[in-house]
Short mmCIF file of C-alpha atoms in Angstrom, two decimals:
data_model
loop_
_atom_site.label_atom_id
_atom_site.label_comp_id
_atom_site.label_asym_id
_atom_site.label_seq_id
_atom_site.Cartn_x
_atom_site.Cartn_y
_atom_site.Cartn_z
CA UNK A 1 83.41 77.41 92.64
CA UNK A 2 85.33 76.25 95.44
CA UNK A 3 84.85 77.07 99.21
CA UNK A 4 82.65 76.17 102.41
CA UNK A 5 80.17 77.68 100.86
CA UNK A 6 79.22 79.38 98.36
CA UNK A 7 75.83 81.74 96.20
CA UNK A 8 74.82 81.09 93.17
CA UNK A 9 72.91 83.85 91.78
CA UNK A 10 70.57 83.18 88.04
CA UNK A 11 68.49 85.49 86.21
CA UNK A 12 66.09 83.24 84.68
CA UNK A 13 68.18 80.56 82.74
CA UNK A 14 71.22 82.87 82.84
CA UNK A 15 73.75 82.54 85.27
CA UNK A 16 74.69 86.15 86.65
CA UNK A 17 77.21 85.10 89.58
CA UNK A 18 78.69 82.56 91.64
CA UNK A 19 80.25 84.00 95.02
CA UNK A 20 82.10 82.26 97.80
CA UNK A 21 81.41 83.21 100.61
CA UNK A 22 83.27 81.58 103.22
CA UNK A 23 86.62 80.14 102.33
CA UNK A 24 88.74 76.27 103.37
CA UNK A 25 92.09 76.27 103.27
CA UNK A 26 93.47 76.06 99.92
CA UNK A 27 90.67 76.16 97.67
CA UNK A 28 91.26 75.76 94.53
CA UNK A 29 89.12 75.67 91.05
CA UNK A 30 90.99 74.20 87.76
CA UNK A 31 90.48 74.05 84.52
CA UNK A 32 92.96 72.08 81.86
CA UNK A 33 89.94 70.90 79.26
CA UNK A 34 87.58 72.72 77.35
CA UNK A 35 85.20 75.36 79.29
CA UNK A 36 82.29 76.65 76.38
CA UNK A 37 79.43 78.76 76.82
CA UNK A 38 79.17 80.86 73.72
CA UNK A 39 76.40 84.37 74.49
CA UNK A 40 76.91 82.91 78.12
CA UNK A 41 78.93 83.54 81.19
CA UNK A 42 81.46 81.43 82.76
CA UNK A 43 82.78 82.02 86.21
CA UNK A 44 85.85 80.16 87.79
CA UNK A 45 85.87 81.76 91.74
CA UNK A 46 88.00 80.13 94.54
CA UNK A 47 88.63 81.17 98.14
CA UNK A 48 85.93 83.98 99.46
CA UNK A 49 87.26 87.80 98.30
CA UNK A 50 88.14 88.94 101.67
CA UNK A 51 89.71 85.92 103.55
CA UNK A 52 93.27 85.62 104.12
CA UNK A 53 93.18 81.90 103.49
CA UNK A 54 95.23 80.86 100.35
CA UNK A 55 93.05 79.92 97.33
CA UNK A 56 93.47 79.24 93.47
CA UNK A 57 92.17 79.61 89.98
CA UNK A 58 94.42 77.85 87.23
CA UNK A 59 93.68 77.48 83.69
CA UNK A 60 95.66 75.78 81.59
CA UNK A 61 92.74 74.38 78.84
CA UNK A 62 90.22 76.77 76.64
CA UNK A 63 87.65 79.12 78.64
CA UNK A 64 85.27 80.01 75.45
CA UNK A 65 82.63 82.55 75.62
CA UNK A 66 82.29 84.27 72.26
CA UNK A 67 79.37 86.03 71.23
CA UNK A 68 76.36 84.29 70.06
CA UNK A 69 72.94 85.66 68.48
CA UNK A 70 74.70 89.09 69.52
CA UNK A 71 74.85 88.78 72.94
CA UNK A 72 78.19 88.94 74.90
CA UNK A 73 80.23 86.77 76.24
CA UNK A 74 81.72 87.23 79.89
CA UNK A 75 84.91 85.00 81.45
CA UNK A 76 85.43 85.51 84.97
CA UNK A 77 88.27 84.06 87.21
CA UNK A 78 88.47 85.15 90.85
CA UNK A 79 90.10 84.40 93.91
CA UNK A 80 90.58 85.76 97.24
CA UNK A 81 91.92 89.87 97.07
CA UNK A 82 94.02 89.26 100.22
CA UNK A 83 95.64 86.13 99.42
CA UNK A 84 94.79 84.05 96.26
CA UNK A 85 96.39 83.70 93.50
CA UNK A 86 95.10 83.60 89.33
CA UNK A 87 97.60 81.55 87.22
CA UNK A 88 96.63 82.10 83.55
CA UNK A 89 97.36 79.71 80.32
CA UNK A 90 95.92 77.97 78.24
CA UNK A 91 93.07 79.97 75.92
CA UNK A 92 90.49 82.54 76.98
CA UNK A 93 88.45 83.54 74.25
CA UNK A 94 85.53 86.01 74.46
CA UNK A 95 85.80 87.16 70.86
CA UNK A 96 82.84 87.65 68.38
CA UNK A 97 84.52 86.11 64.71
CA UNK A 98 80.79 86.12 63.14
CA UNK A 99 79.31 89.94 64.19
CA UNK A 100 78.81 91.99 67.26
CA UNK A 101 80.75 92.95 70.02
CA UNK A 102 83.72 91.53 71.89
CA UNK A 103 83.07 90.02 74.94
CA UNK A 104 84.56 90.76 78.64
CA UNK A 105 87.28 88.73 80.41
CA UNK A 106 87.88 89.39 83.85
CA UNK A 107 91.25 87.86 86.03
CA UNK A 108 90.84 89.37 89.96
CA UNK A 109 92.92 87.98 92.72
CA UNK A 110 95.55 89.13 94.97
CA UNK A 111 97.75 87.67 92.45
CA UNK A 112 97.78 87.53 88.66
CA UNK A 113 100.09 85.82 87.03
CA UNK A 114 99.98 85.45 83.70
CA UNK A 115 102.09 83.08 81.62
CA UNK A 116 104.03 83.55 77.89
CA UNK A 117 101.50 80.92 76.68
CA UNK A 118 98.55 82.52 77.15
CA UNK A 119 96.07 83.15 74.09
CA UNK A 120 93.11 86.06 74.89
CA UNK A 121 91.11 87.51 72.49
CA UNK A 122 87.83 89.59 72.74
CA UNK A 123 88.57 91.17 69.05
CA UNK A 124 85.07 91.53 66.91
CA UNK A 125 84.63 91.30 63.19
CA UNK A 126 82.72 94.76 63.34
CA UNK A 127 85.53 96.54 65.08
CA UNK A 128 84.13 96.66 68.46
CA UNK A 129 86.60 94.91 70.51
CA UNK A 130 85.94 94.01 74.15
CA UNK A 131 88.15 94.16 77.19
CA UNK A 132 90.41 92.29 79.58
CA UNK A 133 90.36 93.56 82.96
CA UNK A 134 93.37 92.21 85.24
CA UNK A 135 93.18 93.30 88.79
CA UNK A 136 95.27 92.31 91.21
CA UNK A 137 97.31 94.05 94.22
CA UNK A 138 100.64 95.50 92.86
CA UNK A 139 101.40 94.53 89.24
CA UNK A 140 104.74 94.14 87.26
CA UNK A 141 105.53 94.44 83.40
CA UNK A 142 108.99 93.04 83.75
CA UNK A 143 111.81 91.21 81.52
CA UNK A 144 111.35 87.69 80.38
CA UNK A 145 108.57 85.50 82.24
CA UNK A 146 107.67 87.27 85.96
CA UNK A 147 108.11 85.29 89.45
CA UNK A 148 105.28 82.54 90.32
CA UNK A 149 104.96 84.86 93.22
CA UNK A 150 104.06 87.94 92.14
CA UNK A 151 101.88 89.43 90.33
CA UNK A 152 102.58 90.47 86.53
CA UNK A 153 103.68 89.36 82.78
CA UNK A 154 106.00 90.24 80.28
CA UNK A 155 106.91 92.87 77.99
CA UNK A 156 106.89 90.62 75.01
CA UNK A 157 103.45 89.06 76.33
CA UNK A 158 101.47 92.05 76.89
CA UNK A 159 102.42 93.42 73.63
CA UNK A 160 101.15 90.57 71.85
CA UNK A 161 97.68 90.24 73.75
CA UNK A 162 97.22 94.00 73.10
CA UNK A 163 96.95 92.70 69.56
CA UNK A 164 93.30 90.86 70.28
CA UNK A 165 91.96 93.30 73.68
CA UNK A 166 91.13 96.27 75.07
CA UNK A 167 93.94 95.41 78.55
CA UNK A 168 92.59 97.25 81.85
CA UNK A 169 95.22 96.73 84.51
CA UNK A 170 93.36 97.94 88.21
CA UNK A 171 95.35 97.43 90.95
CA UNK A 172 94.15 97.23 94.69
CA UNK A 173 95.99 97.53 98.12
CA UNK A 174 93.66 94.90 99.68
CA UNK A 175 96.94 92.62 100.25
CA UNK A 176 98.20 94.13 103.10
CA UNK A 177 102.07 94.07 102.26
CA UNK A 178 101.57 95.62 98.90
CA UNK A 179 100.39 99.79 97.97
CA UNK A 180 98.72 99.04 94.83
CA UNK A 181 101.52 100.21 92.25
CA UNK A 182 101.60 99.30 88.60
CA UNK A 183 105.46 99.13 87.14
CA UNK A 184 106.01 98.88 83.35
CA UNK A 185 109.82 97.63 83.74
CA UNK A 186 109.43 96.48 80.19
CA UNK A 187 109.36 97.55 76.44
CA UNK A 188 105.64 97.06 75.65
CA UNK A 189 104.47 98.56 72.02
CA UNK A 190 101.34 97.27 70.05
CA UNK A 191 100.40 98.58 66.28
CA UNK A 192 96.50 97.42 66.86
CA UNK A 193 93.94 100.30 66.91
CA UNK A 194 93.65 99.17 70.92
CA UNK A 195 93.64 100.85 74.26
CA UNK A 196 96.18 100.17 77.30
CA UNK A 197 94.46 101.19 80.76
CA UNK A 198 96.66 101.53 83.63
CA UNK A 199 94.45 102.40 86.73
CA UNK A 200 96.58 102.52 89.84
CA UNK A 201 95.08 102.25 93.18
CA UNK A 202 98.36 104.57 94.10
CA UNK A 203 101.36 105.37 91.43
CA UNK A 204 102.19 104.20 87.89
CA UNK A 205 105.42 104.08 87.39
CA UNK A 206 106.84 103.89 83.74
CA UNK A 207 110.10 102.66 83.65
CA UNK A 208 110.47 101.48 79.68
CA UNK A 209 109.39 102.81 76.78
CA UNK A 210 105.42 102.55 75.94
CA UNK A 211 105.03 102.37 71.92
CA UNK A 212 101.84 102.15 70.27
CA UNK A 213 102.19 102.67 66.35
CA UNK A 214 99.07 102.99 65.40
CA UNK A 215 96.86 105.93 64.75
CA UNK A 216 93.97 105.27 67.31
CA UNK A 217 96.27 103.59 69.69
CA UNK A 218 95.41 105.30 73.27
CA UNK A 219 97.09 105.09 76.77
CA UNK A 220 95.20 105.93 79.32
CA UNK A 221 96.32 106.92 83.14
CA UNK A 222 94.33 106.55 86.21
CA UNK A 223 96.15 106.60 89.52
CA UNK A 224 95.19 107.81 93.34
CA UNK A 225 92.42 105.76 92.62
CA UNK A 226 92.25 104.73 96.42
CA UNK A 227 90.94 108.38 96.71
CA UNK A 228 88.45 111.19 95.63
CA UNK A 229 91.30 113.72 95.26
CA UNK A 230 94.15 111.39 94.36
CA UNK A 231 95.90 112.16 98.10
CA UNK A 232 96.39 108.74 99.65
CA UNK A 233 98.17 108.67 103.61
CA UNK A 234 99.08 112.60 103.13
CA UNK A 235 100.19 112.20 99.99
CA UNK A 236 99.67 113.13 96.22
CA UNK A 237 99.92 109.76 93.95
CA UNK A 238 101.16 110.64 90.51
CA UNK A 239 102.85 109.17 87.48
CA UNK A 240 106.52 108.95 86.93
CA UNK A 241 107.68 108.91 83.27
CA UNK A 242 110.97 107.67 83.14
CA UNK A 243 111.11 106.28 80.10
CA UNK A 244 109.46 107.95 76.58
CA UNK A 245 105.47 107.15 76.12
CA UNK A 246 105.33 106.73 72.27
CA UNK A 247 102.10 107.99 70.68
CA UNK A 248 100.37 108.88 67.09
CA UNK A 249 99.16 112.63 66.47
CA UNK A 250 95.82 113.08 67.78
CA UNK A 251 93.67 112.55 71.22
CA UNK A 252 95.46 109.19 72.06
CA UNK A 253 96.44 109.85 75.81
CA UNK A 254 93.90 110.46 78.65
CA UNK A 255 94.82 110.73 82.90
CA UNK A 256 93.00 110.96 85.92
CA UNK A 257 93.77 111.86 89.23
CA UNK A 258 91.91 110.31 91.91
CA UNK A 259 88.62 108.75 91.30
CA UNK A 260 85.96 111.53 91.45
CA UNK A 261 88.42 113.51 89.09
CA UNK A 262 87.49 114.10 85.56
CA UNK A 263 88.94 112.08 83.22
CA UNK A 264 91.75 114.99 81.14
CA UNK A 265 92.27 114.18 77.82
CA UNK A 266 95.30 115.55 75.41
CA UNK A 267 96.11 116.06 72.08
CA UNK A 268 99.45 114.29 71.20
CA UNK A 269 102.04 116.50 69.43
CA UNK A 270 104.79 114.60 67.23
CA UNK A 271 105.74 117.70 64.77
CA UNK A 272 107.58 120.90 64.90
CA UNK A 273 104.98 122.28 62.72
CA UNK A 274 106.10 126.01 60.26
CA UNK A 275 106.89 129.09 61.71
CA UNK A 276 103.52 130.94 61.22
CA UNK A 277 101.78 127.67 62.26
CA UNK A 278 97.76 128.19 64.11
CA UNK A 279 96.93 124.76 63.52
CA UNK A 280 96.78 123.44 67.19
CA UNK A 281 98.09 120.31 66.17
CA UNK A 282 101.85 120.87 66.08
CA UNK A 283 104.24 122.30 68.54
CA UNK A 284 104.40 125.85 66.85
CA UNK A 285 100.39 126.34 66.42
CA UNK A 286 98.88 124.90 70.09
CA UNK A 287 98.06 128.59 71.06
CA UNK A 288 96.49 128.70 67.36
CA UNK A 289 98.33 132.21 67.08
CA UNK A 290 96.48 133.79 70.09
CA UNK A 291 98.55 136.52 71.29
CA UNK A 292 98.20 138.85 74.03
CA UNK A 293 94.14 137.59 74.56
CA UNK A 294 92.61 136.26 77.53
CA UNK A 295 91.10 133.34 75.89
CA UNK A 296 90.58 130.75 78.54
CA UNK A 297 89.52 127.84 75.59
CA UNK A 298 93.43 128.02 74.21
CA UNK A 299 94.97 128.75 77.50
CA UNK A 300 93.59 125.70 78.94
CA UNK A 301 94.14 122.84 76.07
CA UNK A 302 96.21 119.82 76.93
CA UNK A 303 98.84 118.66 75.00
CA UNK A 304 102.05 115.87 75.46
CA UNK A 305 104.49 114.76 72.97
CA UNK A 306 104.40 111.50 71.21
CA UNK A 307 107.99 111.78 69.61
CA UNK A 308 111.22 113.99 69.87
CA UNK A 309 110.87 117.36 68.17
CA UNK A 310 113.77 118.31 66.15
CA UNK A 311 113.69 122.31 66.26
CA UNK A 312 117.00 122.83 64.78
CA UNK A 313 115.08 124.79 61.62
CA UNK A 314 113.97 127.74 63.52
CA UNK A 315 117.11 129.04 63.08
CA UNK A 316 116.10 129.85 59.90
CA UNK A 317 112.43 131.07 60.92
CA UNK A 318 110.98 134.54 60.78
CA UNK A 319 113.90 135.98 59.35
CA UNK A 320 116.58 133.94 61.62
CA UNK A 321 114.20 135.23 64.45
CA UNK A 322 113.38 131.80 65.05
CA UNK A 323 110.51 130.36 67.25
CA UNK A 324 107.41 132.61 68.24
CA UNK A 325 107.37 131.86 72.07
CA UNK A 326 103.62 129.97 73.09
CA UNK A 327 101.07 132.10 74.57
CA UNK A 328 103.75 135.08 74.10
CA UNK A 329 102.27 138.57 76.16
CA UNK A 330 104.08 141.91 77.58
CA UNK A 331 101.41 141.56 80.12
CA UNK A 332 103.19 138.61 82.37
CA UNK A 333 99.95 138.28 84.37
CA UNK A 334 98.99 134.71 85.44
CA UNK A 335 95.89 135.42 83.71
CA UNK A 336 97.26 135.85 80.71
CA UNK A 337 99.51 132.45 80.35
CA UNK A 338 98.92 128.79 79.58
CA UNK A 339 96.97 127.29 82.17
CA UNK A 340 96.71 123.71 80.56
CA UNK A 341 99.03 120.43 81.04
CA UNK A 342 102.19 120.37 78.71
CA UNK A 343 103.77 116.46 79.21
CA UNK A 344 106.57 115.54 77.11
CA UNK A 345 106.40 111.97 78.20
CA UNK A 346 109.88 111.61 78.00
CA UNK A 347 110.43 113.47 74.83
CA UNK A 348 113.31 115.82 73.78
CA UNK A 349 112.58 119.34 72.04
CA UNK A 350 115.86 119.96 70.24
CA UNK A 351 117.86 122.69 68.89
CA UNK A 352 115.31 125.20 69.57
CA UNK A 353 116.46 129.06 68.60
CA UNK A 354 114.89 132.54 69.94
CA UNK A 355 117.23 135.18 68.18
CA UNK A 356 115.31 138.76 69.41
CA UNK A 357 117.88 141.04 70.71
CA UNK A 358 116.19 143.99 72.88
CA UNK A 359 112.65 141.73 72.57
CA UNK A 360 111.65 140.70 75.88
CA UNK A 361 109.58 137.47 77.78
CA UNK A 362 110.66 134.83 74.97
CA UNK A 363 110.97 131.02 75.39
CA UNK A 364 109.14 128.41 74.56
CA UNK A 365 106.13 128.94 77.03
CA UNK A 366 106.38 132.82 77.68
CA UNK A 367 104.21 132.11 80.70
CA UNK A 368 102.66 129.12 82.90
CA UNK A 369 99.99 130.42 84.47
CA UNK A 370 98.94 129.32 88.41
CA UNK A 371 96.36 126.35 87.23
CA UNK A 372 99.30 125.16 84.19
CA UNK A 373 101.84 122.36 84.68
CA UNK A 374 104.75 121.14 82.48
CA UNK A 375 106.08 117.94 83.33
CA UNK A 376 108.57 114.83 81.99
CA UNK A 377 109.93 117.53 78.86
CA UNK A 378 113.50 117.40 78.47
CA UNK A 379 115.00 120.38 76.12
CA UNK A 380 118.55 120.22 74.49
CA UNK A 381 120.99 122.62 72.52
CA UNK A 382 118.50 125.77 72.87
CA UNK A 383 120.22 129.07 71.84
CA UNK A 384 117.89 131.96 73.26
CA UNK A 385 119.61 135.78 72.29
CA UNK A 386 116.91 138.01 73.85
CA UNK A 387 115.50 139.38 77.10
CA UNK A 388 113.67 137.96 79.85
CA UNK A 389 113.86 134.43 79.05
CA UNK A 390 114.44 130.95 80.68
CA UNK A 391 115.02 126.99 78.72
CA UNK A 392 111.24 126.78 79.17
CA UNK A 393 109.30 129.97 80.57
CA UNK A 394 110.50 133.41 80.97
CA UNK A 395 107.90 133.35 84.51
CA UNK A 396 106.47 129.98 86.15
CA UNK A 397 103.31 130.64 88.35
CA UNK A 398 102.42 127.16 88.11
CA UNK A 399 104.39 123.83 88.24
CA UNK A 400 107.33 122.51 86.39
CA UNK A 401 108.07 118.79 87.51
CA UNK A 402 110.51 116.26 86.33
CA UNK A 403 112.13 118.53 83.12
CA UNK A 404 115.36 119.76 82.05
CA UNK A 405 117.42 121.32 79.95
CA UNK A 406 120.39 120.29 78.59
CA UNK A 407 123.05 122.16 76.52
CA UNK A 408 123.03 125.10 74.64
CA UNK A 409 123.27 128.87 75.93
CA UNK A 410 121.00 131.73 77.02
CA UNK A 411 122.37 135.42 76.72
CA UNK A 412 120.46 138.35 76.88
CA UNK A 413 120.79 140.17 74.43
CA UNK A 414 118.91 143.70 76.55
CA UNK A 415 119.39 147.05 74.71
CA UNK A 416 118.89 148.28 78.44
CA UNK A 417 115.66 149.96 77.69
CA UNK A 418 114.13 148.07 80.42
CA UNK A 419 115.03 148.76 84.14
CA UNK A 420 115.35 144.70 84.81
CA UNK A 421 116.12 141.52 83.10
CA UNK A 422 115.14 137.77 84.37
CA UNK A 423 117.90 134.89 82.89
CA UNK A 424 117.00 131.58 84.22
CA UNK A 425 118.56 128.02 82.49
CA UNK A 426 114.90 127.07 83.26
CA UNK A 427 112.46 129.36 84.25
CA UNK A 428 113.38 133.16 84.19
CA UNK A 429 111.30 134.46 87.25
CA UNK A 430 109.80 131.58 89.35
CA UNK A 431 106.60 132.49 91.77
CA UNK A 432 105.47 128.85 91.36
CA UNK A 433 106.67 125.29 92.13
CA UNK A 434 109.72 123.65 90.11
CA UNK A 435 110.25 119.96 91.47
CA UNK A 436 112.68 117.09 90.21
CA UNK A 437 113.98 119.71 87.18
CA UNK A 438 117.19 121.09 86.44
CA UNK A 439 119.06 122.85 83.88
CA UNK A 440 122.65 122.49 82.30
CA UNK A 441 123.07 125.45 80.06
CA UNK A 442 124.98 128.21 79.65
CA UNK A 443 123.52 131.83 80.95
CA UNK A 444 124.78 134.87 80.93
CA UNK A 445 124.66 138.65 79.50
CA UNK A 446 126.06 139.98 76.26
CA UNK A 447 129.84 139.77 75.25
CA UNK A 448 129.93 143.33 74.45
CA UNK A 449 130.89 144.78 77.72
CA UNK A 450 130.89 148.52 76.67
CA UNK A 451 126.83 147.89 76.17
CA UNK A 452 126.61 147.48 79.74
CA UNK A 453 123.98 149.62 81.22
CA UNK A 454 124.66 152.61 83.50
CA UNK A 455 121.40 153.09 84.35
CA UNK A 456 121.27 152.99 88.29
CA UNK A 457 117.34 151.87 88.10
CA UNK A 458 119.03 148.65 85.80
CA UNK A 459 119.25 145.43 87.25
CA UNK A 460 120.23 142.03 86.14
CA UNK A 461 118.90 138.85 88.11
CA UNK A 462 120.85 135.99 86.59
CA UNK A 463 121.24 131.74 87.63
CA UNK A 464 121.64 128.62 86.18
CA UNK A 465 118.34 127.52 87.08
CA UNK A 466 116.14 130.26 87.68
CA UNK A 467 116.74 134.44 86.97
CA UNK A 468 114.60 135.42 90.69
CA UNK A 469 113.16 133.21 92.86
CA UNK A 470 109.65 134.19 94.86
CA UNK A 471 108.67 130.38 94.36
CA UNK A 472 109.74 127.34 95.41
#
């Protein structure tokens, strides 16, 4: 430890802390050699946690505490949250190679930065790895080998020490010039059975694709940390997908929103599924064939997409019908309609086809109810020949945010039995929220002009992004 002064706290033999807690100028702990306390703890701390003094912890040797006689082993570098600074090399190794659980490795500073060289491991022989928990102010996944300065690692680096951890990344805003942001502005993609934790004191932005290729490979989100609700300075933090999140089928991708929310967890979708699908695991089953029933337990399931769907087959669906639109009712209510989070992460939903002349309220969510959001789903080439329809609902009580669609048309296709008919690119009849969305489609009404309705009670509300809007 090194500072003016400084607690050193034991249980017994065991060393539980060391804490400075008044900082000098330029404190600074180092470690090039060989560090070892196997079932033990070792603690590297510099410069007190809240002084604005500049302080150091470098490592450049081996930090080793694997676990011994099956207890864990804990590595702990800190310096000061408002101005030190955590350079990592060198080995840490809190691993268990004989039997029991990996051990915890913790990096906290105002600054991490984390060199190309640097070997980690917490992985277990049993299968129970540990974690590495980086937290620092603002933190950058960037391109080739981040600024001294800042606070962050590679692509290429994470990826590879995702291969031997749990990785935790926890930012803070306790350096005053910085919100507490994480930015992946890198490819990073693992194929170990391994979680990636990005908990944001504000936003995560994801700005390059996020792969993990194996089965049990989870992302989690946590951001609006800083908060109960998630609403930091007037203001709701989120996640921005701008980039595709790459996932395996099955409950691989949790969020959380603010920190006395619950933690949400969703299935991941990577299949188009068959055409009389219930399965709940593929695009065409999630409402497991529930039509036209209040059944809160469907209406509320999560779901995102781990892949592009190609949904060029429907076409040939149902005879040439095509797709059965998701939580499909006559009803419209907001009651009946899917009150759950759809995320495409990115993803594209291609080529999908509704072909029900004089069949109204089709598309691929026939409803979003008031409590439902779908967000970061791109669709492209749809071809929709029926009633009451829009590229992703027919009616939007809920939230659509950062979606589009892209090519393709949308006709009616009314027999005029109805006395109106709601033709949106995206949403047919909006009474909700659509935000950072548009559509690039073709809509419009039947080519057959002499089926034109004279019914005076008949009205057509028709636009390129929504039919009607009550909404905003």
């Amino acid at each position: 430890g090194a500072g003016s002064d400084l607690s050193v706290q034991f249980e017994g033999s065991r060393l539980l802390s060391v804490k400075v807690k008044k900082n000098q100028l330029d404190a600074m702990v180092s470690n090039g050699g060989l560090l070892q306390a196997d079932g033990g703890r070792i603690i590297l701390t510099a410069g007190a946690r809240d002084s604005v003094l500049a302080s150091a912890v470098n490592n450049t040797g081996v930090v080793q505490a694997r676990t011994a006689q099956m207890r864990d082993g804990s590595i702990v570098l800190l310096a000061g949250m408002q101005a030190g600074q955590v350079n990592l090399a060198g080995t840490l190794d809190a691993s268990a190679p004989d039997a029991g659980r990996g051990g915890f490795i913790e990096t906290s500073a105002a600054r991490v930065h984390i060199d190309p060289a640097l070997q980690l491991s917490t992985r277990t022989k049993d299968g129970l790895v540990g974690e590495w928990l980086i937290d620092p102010t603002d933190f950058t996944v960037g391109r080739g080998n981040v600024e001294q300065s800042s606070s962050g690692m590679s692509g290429d680096t994470l990826s590879q020490l995702l291969a031997n951890s749990n990785i935790t990344i926890e930012t803070s805003n306790s350096s005053l010039d910085q919100n507490g942001d994480i930015f992946i502005n890198a490819a990073v993609s693992w194929s170990s059975p391994y979680k990636l934790t990005l908990k944001a004191h504000r936003d995560i932005y994801i700005n390059d694709v996020i792969t993990s290729s194996h089965s049990n490979g989870q992302l989690h989100l946590a951001f609006g940390q800083a908060s109960a609700d998630g609403v930091i300075s007037g203001r709701q933090s989120k996640y921005w997908v701008n980039a595709p999140v790459n996932l395996k089928k099955g409950h691989n991708f949790f969020t959380q929103s603010g920190s006395a929310d619950a933690v949400k967890s969703y299935y991941v979708i990577t299949e188009l599924g068959k055409q009389d699908s219930k399965t709940g695991t593929d695009l065409q089953g999630i409402d497991l064939g529930v039509n036209e029933q209040k059944d809160i337990n469907v209406q509320s399931k999560n779901y995102v997409l781990g892949a592009d769907i190609d949904a060029s087959d429907t076409k040939n669906w149902n005879n040439k019908q095509g797709f059965k639109s998701l939580f499909i009712t006559h009803l419209l209510t907001d009651e009946i309609s899917y009150q759950g989070s759809f995320d495409g992460l990115g993803h594209v939903i291609s080529g999908l086809t509704i072909n029900k002349p004089g069949v109204g309220v089709q598309s691929l969510f026939s409803a979003i109810g008031k409590n439902g959001v779908v967000q970061n789903l791109g669709m492209k080439n749809v071809n929709y020949l029926t009633n009451n329809a829009g590229g992703i609902t027919f009616r939007n009580f809920g939230t659509i945010r950062n979606s589009f669609v892209d090519g393709g048309t949308i006709i009616s296709g009314d027999n005029f039995s109805n006395v109106s008919n709601y033709m949106g690119g995206l949403v047919g009849n909006n009474l909700g929220l659509i935000e950072d969305s548009y559509a690039n489609v073709t809509v419009g009404m039947p080519d057959n002009k002499n089926t034109y309705s004279t019914n005076k009670n008949f009205s057509y509300r028709v636009g390129g992004l929504v039919g009607l809007n009550s909404g905003s």
